[in-house]
mmCIF file of C-alpha atoms and ligand atoms in Angstrom:
data_model
loop_
_atom_site.group_PDB
_atom_site.id
_atom_site.type_symbol
_atom_site.label_atom_id
_atom_site.label_comp_id
_atom_site.label_asym_id
_atom_site.label_seq_id
_atom_site.Cartn_x
_atom_site.Cartn_y
_atom_site.Cartn_z
ATOM 1 C CA MET A 13 0.000 0.000 0.000
ATOM 2 C CA MET A 14 1.424 3.402 -0.996
ATOM 3 C CA LEU A 15 2.148 5.569 2.038
ATOM 4 C CA ILE A 16 1.053 9.198 1.591
ATOM 5 C CA ARG A 17 4.163 11.269 2.275
ATOM 6 C CA ARG A 18 3.571 14.846 3.385
ATOM 7 C CA SER A 19 5.902 16.276 0.724
ATOM 8 C CA THR A 20 3.860 14.843 -2.153
ATOM 9 C CA LEU A 21 0.591 16.387 -0.983
ATOM 10 C CA THR A 22 -0.356 19.528 -2.961
ATOM 11 C CA LEU A 23 -2.033 22.420 -1.164
ATOM 12 C CA ALA A 24 -5.393 21.239 -2.504
ATOM 13 C CA GLY A 25 -4.529 17.754 -1.315
ATOM 14 C CA VAL A 26 -3.797 18.985 2.182
ATOM 15 C CA ALA A 27 -7.027 20.991 2.210
ATOM 16 C CA SER A 28 -9.136 18.024 1.076
ATOM 17 C CA LEU A 29 -7.334 15.715 3.510
ATOM 18 C CA THR A 30 -7.994 18.144 6.333
ATOM 19 C CA LEU A 31 -11.609 18.607 5.278
ATOM 20 C CA GLY A 32 -12.028 14.846 4.928
ATOM 21 C CA VAL A 33 -10.688 14.159 8.393
ATOM 22 C CA ALA A 34 -12.736 17.005 9.821
ATOM 23 C CA LEU A 35 -15.907 15.663 8.179
ATOM 24 C CA ALA A 36 -15.064 12.141 9.268
ATOM 25 C CA ALA A 37 -14.351 13.392 12.739
ATOM 26 C CA GLN A 38 -17.554 15.462 12.712
ATOM 27 C CA ALA A 39 -19.578 12.472 11.535
ATOM 28 C CA GLN A 40 -17.890 9.987 13.805
ATOM 29 C CA SER A 41 -17.049 11.568 17.109
ATOM 30 C CA PRO A 42 -19.002 12.727 20.122
ATOM 31 C CA ASP A 43 -18.441 16.069 21.811
ATOM 32 C CA LEU A 44 -15.004 15.135 23.121
ATOM 33 C CA SER A 45 -13.037 16.727 25.981
ATOM 34 C CA ASP A 46 -10.091 18.824 24.857
ATOM 35 C CA PRO A 47 -6.694 17.444 25.848
ATOM 36 C CA PRO A 48 -5.292 18.828 29.137
ATOM 37 C CA ALA A 49 -3.024 21.871 28.736
ATOM 38 C CA ILE A 50 0.598 20.878 28.231
ATOM 39 C CA ASP A 51 2.576 22.185 31.180
ATOM 40 C CA GLY A 52 6.011 21.314 32.549
ATOM 41 C CA GLU A 53 9.335 22.883 31.671
ATOM 42 C CA VAL A 54 11.057 22.528 28.313
ATOM 43 C CA VAL A 55 13.617 19.721 28.422
ATOM 44 C CA GLY A 56 17.179 20.684 27.495
ATOM 45 C CA ASP A 57 18.601 20.064 24.018
ATOM 46 C CA HIS A 58 19.674 16.417 23.771
ATOM 47 C CA GLY A 59 19.433 16.131 20.007
ATOM 48 C CA SER A 60 16.543 15.754 17.574
ATOM 49 C CA HIS A 61 14.397 12.708 16.881
ATOM 50 C CA THR A 62 11.583 12.161 14.367
ATOM 51 C CA LEU A 63 9.650 9.137 15.622
ATOM 52 C CA ARG A 64 7.328 6.962 13.488
ATOM 53 C CA MET A 65 4.291 5.536 15.277
ATOM 54 C CA GLY A 66 2.065 2.861 13.744
ATOM 55 C CA ILE A 67 -1.433 2.230 15.121
ATOM 56 C CA GLY A 68 -4.309 0.024 14.048
ATOM 57 C CA LEU A 69 -7.305 2.302 14.337
ATOM 58 C CA ALA A 70 -8.672 5.270 12.384
ATOM 59 C CA GLU A 71 -7.967 9.009 12.715
ATOM 60 C CA THR A 72 -11.287 9.448 14.570
ATOM 61 C CA SER A 73 -10.453 6.879 17.263
ATOM 62 C CA PRO A 74 -9.474 7.662 20.886
ATOM 63 C CA GLN A 75 -6.257 5.749 20.139
ATOM 64 C CA TYR A 76 -5.289 8.157 17.350
ATOM 65 C CA LEU A 77 -6.439 11.365 19.058
ATOM 66 C CA SER A 78 -4.534 10.519 22.258
ATOM 67 C CA SER A 79 -1.445 9.568 20.221
ATOM 68 C CA GLN A 80 -1.585 13.017 18.617
ATOM 69 C CA TYR A 81 -1.643 14.513 22.125
ATOM 70 C CA PHE A 82 1.348 12.322 23.076
ATOM 71 C CA GLY A 83 3.252 13.730 20.095
ATOM 72 C CA GLU A 84 2.194 17.272 20.959
ATOM 73 C CA ILE A 85 3.549 16.945 24.512
ATOM 74 C CA LEU A 86 6.907 15.680 23.237
ATOM 75 C CA SER A 87 7.131 18.380 20.580
ATOM 76 C CA GLN A 88 6.149 21.264 22.846
ATOM 77 C CA ARG A 89 8.378 20.201 25.729
ATOM 78 C CA THR A 90 11.406 19.817 23.446
ATOM 79 C CA GLU A 91 10.690 22.872 21.294
ATOM 80 C CA GLY A 92 10.178 20.579 18.309
ATOM 81 C CA ARG A 93 13.316 18.516 18.792
ATOM 82 C CA ILE A 94 11.167 15.394 19.206
ATOM 83 C CA THR A 95 8.303 14.934 16.719
ATOM 84 C CA VAL A 96 5.988 11.945 16.199
ATOM 85 C CA ASN A 97 4.515 10.990 12.798
ATOM 86 C CA ILE A 98 1.470 8.747 13.280
ATOM 87 C CA PHE A 99 0.435 6.159 10.662
ATOM 88 C CA PRO A 100 -3.145 4.974 11.446
ATOM 89 C CA ASN A 101 -5.472 2.321 9.976
ATOM 90 C CA SER A 102 -2.936 -0.540 10.234
ATOM 91 C CA GLN A 103 -1.103 1.187 7.329
ATOM 92 C CA LEU A 104 2.286 -0.120 8.522
ATOM 93 C CA GLY A 105 0.975 -3.572 9.502
ATOM 94 C CA ASP A 106 -1.145 -5.260 12.141
ATOM 95 C CA ASP A 107 -0.449 -5.476 15.879
ATOM 96 C CA VAL A 108 1.751 -8.561 15.604
ATOM 97 C CA GLN A 109 3.744 -7.201 12.647
ATOM 98 C CA MET A 110 4.234 -3.794 14.261
ATOM 99 C CA MET A 111 5.496 -5.363 17.504
ATOM 100 C CA GLU A 112 8.046 -7.268 15.430
ATOM 101 C CA MET A 113 9.019 -3.969 13.748
ATOM 102 C CA LEU A 114 9.619 -2.479 17.210
ATOM 103 C CA GLN A 115 11.907 -5.384 18.011
ATOM 104 C CA THR A 116 13.989 -4.905 14.853
ATOM 105 C CA GLY A 117 13.964 -1.126 15.236
ATOM 106 C CA THR A 118 12.187 -0.452 11.921
ATOM 107 C CA LEU A 119 9.383 1.281 13.822
ATOM 108 C CA ASP A 120 9.732 3.549 16.860
ATOM 109 C CA LEU A 121 6.289 3.370 18.512
ATOM 110 C CA SER A 122 3.107 1.315 18.345
ATOM 111 C CA TYR A 123 -0.086 0.830 20.338
ATOM 112 C CA PRO A 124 -1.379 -2.771 20.110
ATOM 113 C CA SER A 125 -3.985 -4.497 22.209
ATOM 114 C CA SER A 126 -2.608 -6.508 25.107
ATOM 115 C CA SER A 127 -4.091 -9.742 23.679
ATOM 116 C CA PRO A 128 -1.622 -10.414 20.825
ATOM 117 C CA ALA A 129 1.233 -9.355 23.148
ATOM 118 C CA VAL A 130 0.823 -12.499 25.289
ATOM 119 C CA THR A 131 3.552 -14.069 23.132
ATOM 120 C CA TYR A 132 5.998 -11.663 24.837
ATOM 121 C CA VAL A 133 4.432 -11.538 28.334
ATOM 122 C CA PRO A 134 2.082 -14.513 28.950
ATOM 123 C CA GLU A 135 0.707 -12.963 32.172
ATOM 124 C CA LEU A 136 -1.133 -10.396 30.021
ATOM 125 C CA ALA A 137 -3.628 -13.170 29.244
ATOM 126 C CA ALA A 138 -5.236 -12.328 32.602
ATOM 127 C CA PHE A 139 -6.873 -9.411 30.786
ATOM 128 C CA ASP A 140 -8.412 -11.864 28.302
ATOM 129 C CA LEU A 141 -10.323 -13.795 30.966
ATOM 130 C CA PRO A 142 -14.009 -13.133 30.333
ATOM 131 C CA PHE A 143 -15.930 -10.881 32.717
ATOM 132 C CA LEU A 144 -12.856 -10.399 34.952
ATOM 133 C CA LEU A 145 -13.209 -6.599 35.095
ATOM 134 C CA PRO A 146 -16.858 -5.730 35.813
ATOM 135 C CA THR A 147 -16.562 -1.938 35.618
ATOM 136 C CA ARG A 148 -14.337 0.623 33.897
ATOM 137 C CA GLU A 149 -13.332 1.964 37.321
ATOM 138 C CA ALA A 150 -12.088 -1.484 38.324
ATOM 139 C CA ALA A 151 -10.349 -1.940 34.968
ATOM 140 C CA VAL A 152 -8.527 1.386 35.286
ATOM 141 C CA ALA A 153 -7.500 0.567 38.864
ATOM 142 C CA VAL A 154 -5.985 -2.710 37.662
ATOM 143 C CA MET A 155 -4.212 -1.055 34.688
ATOM 144 C CA GLN A 156 -2.695 1.516 37.048
ATOM 145 C CA SER A 157 -1.662 -1.054 39.705
ATOM 146 C CA ASP A 158 1.749 -2.483 40.592
ATOM 147 C CA VAL A 159 0.521 -5.821 39.232
ATOM 148 C CA ALA A 160 0.034 -4.219 35.815
ATOM 149 C CA GLN A 161 3.343 -2.336 36.052
ATOM 150 C CA SER A 162 5.143 -5.644 36.582
ATOM 151 C CA MET A 163 3.616 -6.871 33.313
ATOM 152 C CA LEU A 164 4.976 -3.792 31.512
ATOM 153 C CA ASP A 165 8.397 -4.346 33.120
ATOM 154 C CA ALA A 166 8.335 -7.971 31.926
ATOM 155 C CA PHE A 167 8.832 -6.706 28.342
ATOM 156 C CA ASP A 168 12.402 -5.653 29.210
ATOM 157 C CA GLY A 169 14.836 -7.592 27.061
ATOM 158 C CA THR A 170 12.293 -8.420 24.354
ATOM 159 C CA GLY A 171 13.310 -5.436 22.226
ATOM 160 C CA ILE A 172 10.124 -3.626 23.313
ATOM 161 C CA LYS A 173 9.856 -0.932 25.982
ATOM 162 C CA ALA A 174 6.243 -1.066 27.227
ATOM 163 C CA LEU A 175 5.294 2.422 28.395
ATOM 164 C CA THR A 176 1.712 2.342 29.639
ATOM 165 C CA PHE A 177 -1.732 0.738 29.511
ATOM 166 C CA SER A 178 -4.822 2.533 28.229
ATOM 167 C CA GLU A 179 -8.339 1.579 27.153
ATOM 168 C CA ASN A 180 -9.256 -0.383 24.106
ATOM 169 C CA GLY A 181 -12.403 -1.191 26.017
ATOM 170 C CA TYR A 182 -15.301 -3.562 26.582
ATOM 171 C CA ARG A 183 -15.676 -5.945 23.694
ATOM 172 C CA GLN A 184 -19.097 -6.362 22.081
ATOM 173 C CA LEU A 185 -20.153 -9.038 19.597
ATOM 174 C CA SER A 186 -21.303 -8.014 16.114
ATOM 175 C CA ASN A 187 -22.381 -10.295 13.265
ATOM 176 C CA SER A 188 -24.175 -10.342 9.930
ATOM 177 C CA ALA A 189 -26.255 -13.506 10.473
ATOM 178 C CA ARG A 190 -28.723 -13.050 13.328
ATOM 179 C CA PRO A 191 -29.553 -11.243 16.563
ATOM 180 C CA VAL A 192 -27.673 -12.757 19.538
ATOM 181 C CA ALA A 193 -29.063 -12.618 23.083
ATOM 182 C CA SER A 194 -27.765 -15.918 24.458
ATOM 183 C CA PRO A 195 -24.972 -18.476 24.088
ATOM 184 C CA GLU A 196 -27.492 -20.647 22.195
ATOM 185 C CA ASP A 197 -27.825 -17.861 19.611
ATOM 186 C CA VAL A 198 -24.032 -17.967 19.128
ATOM 187 C CA ALA A 199 -23.951 -21.756 18.743
ATOM 188 C CA GLY A 200 -27.126 -21.921 16.666
ATOM 189 C CA LEU A 201 -29.625 -24.662 17.568
ATOM 190 C CA ASP A 202 -30.903 -25.612 14.139
ATOM 191 C CA VAL A 203 -28.304 -23.536 12.261
ATOM 192 C CA ARG A 204 -24.502 -23.617 12.300
ATOM 193 C CA GLY A 205 -22.504 -21.741 14.925
ATOM 194 C CA LEU A 206 -21.374 -18.225 14.026
ATOM 195 C CA THR A 207 -17.916 -17.895 12.492
ATOM 196 C CA VAL A 208 -16.347 -15.234 14.699
ATOM 197 C CA ARG A 209 -13.005 -13.516 14.038
ATOM 198 C CA THR A 210 -10.904 -13.308 17.169
ATOM 199 C CA MET A 211 -7.618 -11.639 17.982
ATOM 200 C CA GLU A 212 -4.569 -13.890 17.774
ATOM 201 C CA ASN A 213 -4.844 -15.029 21.387
ATOM 202 C CA PRO A 214 -5.571 -18.524 22.800
ATOM 203 C CA VAL A 215 -7.977 -17.378 25.520
ATOM 204 C CA HIS A 216 -10.175 -15.549 23.011
ATOM 205 C CA LEU A 217 -10.154 -18.668 20.848
ATOM 206 C CA ALA A 218 -11.242 -20.704 23.896
ATOM 207 C CA ILE A 219 -14.057 -18.271 24.736
ATOM 208 C CA TRP A 220 -15.719 -18.569 21.335
ATOM 209 C CA GLN A 221 -15.079 -22.298 21.030
ATOM 210 C CA THR A 222 -16.729 -22.764 24.432
ATOM 211 C CA LEU A 223 -19.700 -20.702 23.243
ATOM 212 C CA GLY A 224 -20.123 -23.002 20.240
ATOM 213 C CA ALA A 225 -18.889 -20.541 17.616
ATOM 214 C CA ASN A 226 -16.306 -21.259 14.934
ATOM 215 C CA PRO A 227 -13.536 -18.826 15.968
ATOM 216 C CA THR A 228 -11.013 -17.617 13.356
ATOM 217 C CA PRO A 229 -7.913 -15.750 14.607
ATOM 218 C CA MET A 230 -7.133 -12.921 12.169
ATOM 219 C CA ALA A 231 -5.197 -9.663 12.037
ATOM 220 C CA PHE A 232 -7.341 -6.589 12.589
ATOM 221 C CA GLY A 233 -6.328 -5.086 9.227
ATOM 222 C CA GLU A 234 -7.874 -8.015 7.317
ATOM 223 C CA LEU A 235 -11.130 -8.008 9.254
ATOM 224 C CA PHE A 236 -13.264 -5.554 7.274
ATOM 225 C CA SER A 237 -12.797 -7.378 3.948
ATOM 226 C CA ALA A 238 -13.266 -10.775 5.641
ATOM 227 C CA MET A 239 -16.667 -9.639 6.911
ATOM 228 C CA GLU A 240 -17.506 -7.951 3.595
ATOM 229 C CA GLN A 241 -16.785 -11.204 1.721
ATOM 230 C CA GLY A 242 -18.595 -13.347 4.286
ATOM 231 C CA VAL A 243 -15.420 -15.202 5.287
ATOM 232 C CA VAL A 244 -16.527 -14.574 8.872
ATOM 233 C CA ASP A 245 -20.015 -13.813 10.201
ATOM 234 C CA GLY A 246 -18.820 -11.579 12.987
ATOM 235 C CA GLN A 247 -16.187 -10.123 15.258
ATOM 236 C CA GLU A 248 -15.965 -8.525 18.667
ATOM 237 C CA ASN A 249 -14.596 -5.095 19.552
ATOM 238 C CA PRO A 250 -15.624 -2.013 21.540
ATOM 239 C CA TRP A 251 -18.442 0.061 20.050
ATOM 240 C CA SER A 252 -16.072 2.924 19.206
ATOM 241 C CA THR A 253 -13.886 0.610 17.104
ATOM 242 C CA ILE A 254 -16.916 -0.862 15.343
ATOM 243 C CA LEU A 255 -18.049 2.681 14.502
ATOM 244 C CA THR A 256 -14.723 4.319 13.606
ATOM 245 C CA SER A 257 -13.721 1.289 11.490
ATOM 246 C CA ASN A 258 -17.130 1.394 9.760
ATOM 247 C CA PHE A 259 -17.926 -2.228 10.614
ATOM 248 C CA HIS A 260 -21.625 -1.320 10.651
ATOM 249 C CA GLU A 261 -21.397 -1.188 6.845
ATOM 250 C CA VAL A 262 -20.959 -4.990 6.850
ATOM 251 C CA GLN A 263 -22.506 -6.026 10.186
ATOM 252 C CA ASP A 264 -26.275 -5.912 10.826
ATOM 253 C CA TYR A 265 -26.450 -7.077 14.442
ATOM 254 C CA GLY A 266 -24.709 -6.027 17.642
ATOM 255 C CA SER A 267 -24.941 -7.583 21.128
ATOM 256 C CA GLU A 268 -23.871 -5.724 24.258
ATOM 257 C CA THR A 269 -21.952 -8.679 25.715
ATOM 258 C CA ARG A 270 -19.083 -6.698 27.354
ATOM 259 C CA HIS A 271 -17.410 -10.093 27.612
ATOM 260 C CA VAL A 272 -13.789 -8.876 27.928
ATOM 261 C CA TYR A 273 -12.153 -5.525 28.786
ATOM 262 C CA THR A 274 -9.047 -5.211 26.596
ATOM 263 C CA PRO A 275 -6.247 -2.713 27.327
ATOM 264 C CA PHE A 276 -4.003 -1.080 24.745
ATOM 265 C CA ILE A 277 -0.266 -0.962 25.499
ATOM 266 C CA MET A 278 1.779 1.976 24.199
ATOM 267 C CA MET A 279 5.146 0.552 23.198
ATOM 268 C CA MET A 280 8.498 1.935 22.021
ATOM 269 C CA SER A 281 11.296 0.062 20.292
ATOM 270 C CA GLU A 282 14.055 -0.606 22.847
ATOM 271 C CA ARG A 283 16.517 0.519 20.161
ATOM 272 C CA THR A 284 14.747 3.875 19.975
ATOM 273 C CA TRP A 285 14.518 4.099 23.771
ATOM 274 C CA ASP A 286 18.234 3.397 24.160
ATOM 275 C CA ARG A 287 19.059 6.214 21.701
ATOM 276 C CA LEU A 288 17.225 8.755 23.853
ATOM 277 C CA ALA A 289 19.003 10.752 26.555
ATOM 278 C CA PRO A 290 17.722 9.967 30.099
ATOM 279 C CA GLU A 291 15.962 13.344 30.167
ATOM 280 C CA TYR A 292 14.097 12.453 26.970
ATOM 281 C CA GLN A 293 13.272 8.971 28.321
ATOM 282 C CA ALA A 294 11.693 10.533 31.420
ATOM 283 C CA LEU A 295 9.677 12.881 29.210
ATOM 284 C CA VAL A 296 8.483 10.027 26.949
ATOM 285 C CA GLN A 297 7.362 8.037 29.993
ATOM 286 C CA GLU A 298 5.520 11.078 31.437
ATOM 287 C CA ALA A 299 3.900 11.926 28.090
ATOM 288 C CA ALA A 300 2.785 8.305 27.662
ATOM 289 C CA ARG A 301 1.073 8.333 31.047
ATOM 290 C CA GLN A 302 -0.599 11.697 30.395
ATOM 291 C CA SER A 303 -1.829 10.618 26.959
ATOM 292 C CA ALA A 304 -3.101 7.312 28.395
ATOM 293 C CA GLU A 305 -5.240 9.187 30.921
ATOM 294 C CA TYR A 306 -6.616 11.327 28.087
ATOM 295 C CA GLU A 307 -7.205 8.207 25.963
ATOM 296 C CA ILE A 308 -9.273 6.606 28.735
ATOM 297 C CA GLN A 309 -11.298 9.834 28.992
ATOM 298 C CA LEU A 310 -11.952 9.798 25.228
ATOM 299 C CA ALA A 311 -12.768 6.076 25.193
ATOM 300 C CA THR A 312 -15.280 6.678 27.980
ATOM 301 C CA GLU A 313 -16.928 9.519 26.072
ATOM 302 C CA TYR A 314 -17.006 7.451 22.894
ATOM 303 C CA ASP A 315 -18.396 4.209 24.331
ATOM 304 C CA ASP A 316 -22.189 4.533 24.731
ATOM 305 C CA TRP A 317 -22.297 7.332 22.140
ATOM 306 C CA SER A 318 -20.832 4.948 19.522
ATOM 307 C CA ARG A 319 -23.398 2.263 20.340
ATOM 308 C CA ASP A 320 -26.220 4.787 19.857
ATOM 309 C CA GLN A 321 -24.644 6.026 16.617
ATOM 310 C CA LEU A 322 -24.446 2.448 15.320
ATOM 311 C CA GLU A 323 -28.137 2.003 16.124
ATOM 312 C CA GLU A 324 -28.942 5.246 14.302
ATOM 313 C CA ARG A 325 -27.040 3.927 11.282
ATOM 314 C CA GLY A 326 -29.177 0.825 11.160
ATOM 315 C CA MET A 327 -27.360 -1.756 13.287
ATOM 316 C CA GLN A 328 -29.852 -3.813 15.316
ATOM 317 C CA ILE A 329 -28.337 -3.801 18.804
ATOM 318 C CA THR A 330 -29.431 -6.297 21.466
ATOM 319 C CA ARG A 331 -28.902 -5.027 24.995
ATOM 320 C CA LEU A 332 -28.511 -7.867 27.494
ATOM 321 C CA ASP A 333 -30.035 -7.809 30.980
ATOM 322 C CA ASP A 334 -28.256 -9.195 34.070
ATOM 323 C CA GLU A 335 -29.789 -12.635 33.573
ATOM 324 C CA GLN A 336 -28.654 -12.824 29.952
ATOM 325 C CA ILE A 337 -25.139 -11.685 30.908
ATOM 326 C CA ALA A 338 -25.130 -14.318 33.665
ATOM 327 C CA ALA A 339 -25.929 -16.975 31.048
ATOM 328 C CA PHE A 340 -22.806 -15.940 29.107
ATOM 329 C CA GLN A 341 -20.709 -15.874 32.301
ATOM 330 C CA GLU A 342 -21.829 -19.375 33.163
ATOM 331 C CA ALA A 343 -21.268 -20.656 29.631
ATOM 332 C CA VAL A 344 -17.632 -19.472 29.600
ATOM 333 C CA GLN A 345 -16.774 -20.769 33.098
ATOM 334 C CA PRO A 346 -14.756 -23.666 31.539
ATOM 335 C CA VAL A 347 -12.386 -21.036 30.105
ATOM 336 C CA TYR A 348 -11.494 -19.987 33.657
ATOM 337 C CA GLU A 349 -11.012 -23.599 34.712
ATOM 338 C CA GLU A 350 -8.649 -24.213 31.783
ATOM 339 C CA TRP A 351 -6.760 -20.897 31.756
ATOM 340 C CA ALA A 352 -6.564 -19.616 35.328
ATOM 341 C CA PRO A 353 -3.980 -22.239 36.339
ATOM 342 C CA ARG A 354 -1.984 -21.565 33.145
ATOM 343 C CA ILE A 355 -1.985 -17.792 33.616
ATOM 344 C CA GLY A 356 -1.339 -17.991 37.368
ATOM 345 C CA GLU A 357 -3.914 -18.303 40.137
ATOM 346 C CA GLU A 358 -1.925 -15.911 42.359
ATOM 347 C CA LEU A 359 -1.792 -13.196 39.682
ATOM 348 C CA ILE A 360 -5.516 -13.554 39.013
ATOM 349 C CA GLY A 361 -6.171 -13.449 42.747
ATOM 350 C CA ASP A 362 -4.196 -10.197 43.001
ATOM 351 C CA ILE A 363 -6.277 -8.686 40.187
ATOM 352 C CA GLN A 364 -9.540 -9.875 41.716
ATOM 353 C CA ALA A 365 -8.483 -8.308 45.052
ATOM 354 C CA ILE A 366 -8.030 -4.944 43.321
ATOM 355 C CA VAL A 367 -11.413 -5.333 41.638
ATOM 356 C CA GLU A 368 -13.032 -6.180 44.964
ATOM 357 C CA SER A 369 -11.485 -3.186 46.712
ATOM 358 C CA VAL A 370 -12.861 -0.886 44.012
ATOM 359 C CA MET A 371 -16.290 -2.496 43.944
ATOM 360 C CA ASN A 372 -16.583 -2.274 47.751
ATOM 361 C CA ASP A 373 -15.466 1.355 47.899
HETATM 362 C C1 TK8 B 1 -6.101 -2.477 16.597
HETATM 363 C C2 TK8 B 1 -6.408 -3.717 17.393
HETATM 364 C C3 TK8 B 1 -7.889 -3.769 17.772
HETATM 365 C C4 TK8 B 1 -8.163 -5.035 18.570
HETATM 366 C C5 TK8 B 1 -8.473 -6.175 17.600
HETATM 367 O O1 TK8 B 1 -4.736 -2.451 16.251
HETATM 368 O O2 TK8 B 1 -7.502 -6.677 16.975
HETATM 369 O O3 TK8 B 1 -9.662 -6.576 17.483
HETATM 370 O O4 TK8 B 1 -9.269 -4.858 19.445
HETATM 371 O O5 TK8 B 1 -8.214 -2.607 18.462
HETATM 372 O O6 TK8 B 1 -5.596 -3.745 18.565
#
């Protein structure tokens, strides 16, 4: 795929690009909070760096908007000596490919979901356990805990410097075959089970196998055309991803399953990190944390709004009551039995203790 390079864009091209993004943003974003003012002193001159960042989602997504803010912080606090060029829409590759590019140093920054990163840090699979994180407040508390920090630290030596967690969000099922309100609807009683694309992660595969679907692991960048061609019936992602990736154009039904809360992880190539002066490293870490807080704010503002937008654009969305959610929780219990021991009962217990402390607050 040809990459649009700034220098080849004519003035008219820039204008139409800007207008296009503005229209897209206008059509596909709620009334979002502005990013916090950038304060903090300018960091001394330790050389110049132009960093390339590849992400999977669209320019209207919380992931992209918060990455822009991340770049703004770095640029303003180094007087332009550090700049970040963001390549959205899986332009540079999918999550797995871009993590490999970080390892070889052919990419400076990326922002994958935690799920495909279990190949580097298996403990991350705790986040893939269904219904582990019942509320966003609990999820954020876990992502900001020492337990989560130890998972980020566990990347050291892999060629990837993991900077921070943020919110991809609660995953919802969408499909083009039928409304789904129960595990039986997934499995199909007198019809075949839904073919559901999953991330490349064994726990997600287990979830949909246990529910009687035919799960197909697939890179995010291939998903739209796979649904368009009927290779898969459905997929599962947060409402804001379904909206900003235009999945509603090829998916008729949505179900508010909230079956997994997935984090994003902002990552830097260790080769890039090692080239930065300590003062720049401290700034990158601070900017990552600030942009992650903003990203969670945006993801929160996008979530229900996106679901309502999808409904307005014709997607038939099934909201599930507590009893229907409980039926899904019960149906996927075998996933816990199989995967909790493999992930680590102690780690899961630590996470559940954090959840409990938040829920009892
Ligand atoms: C985007 C992915 C996406 C994830 C998926 O790069 O693969 O379904 O939820 O957001 O990370």
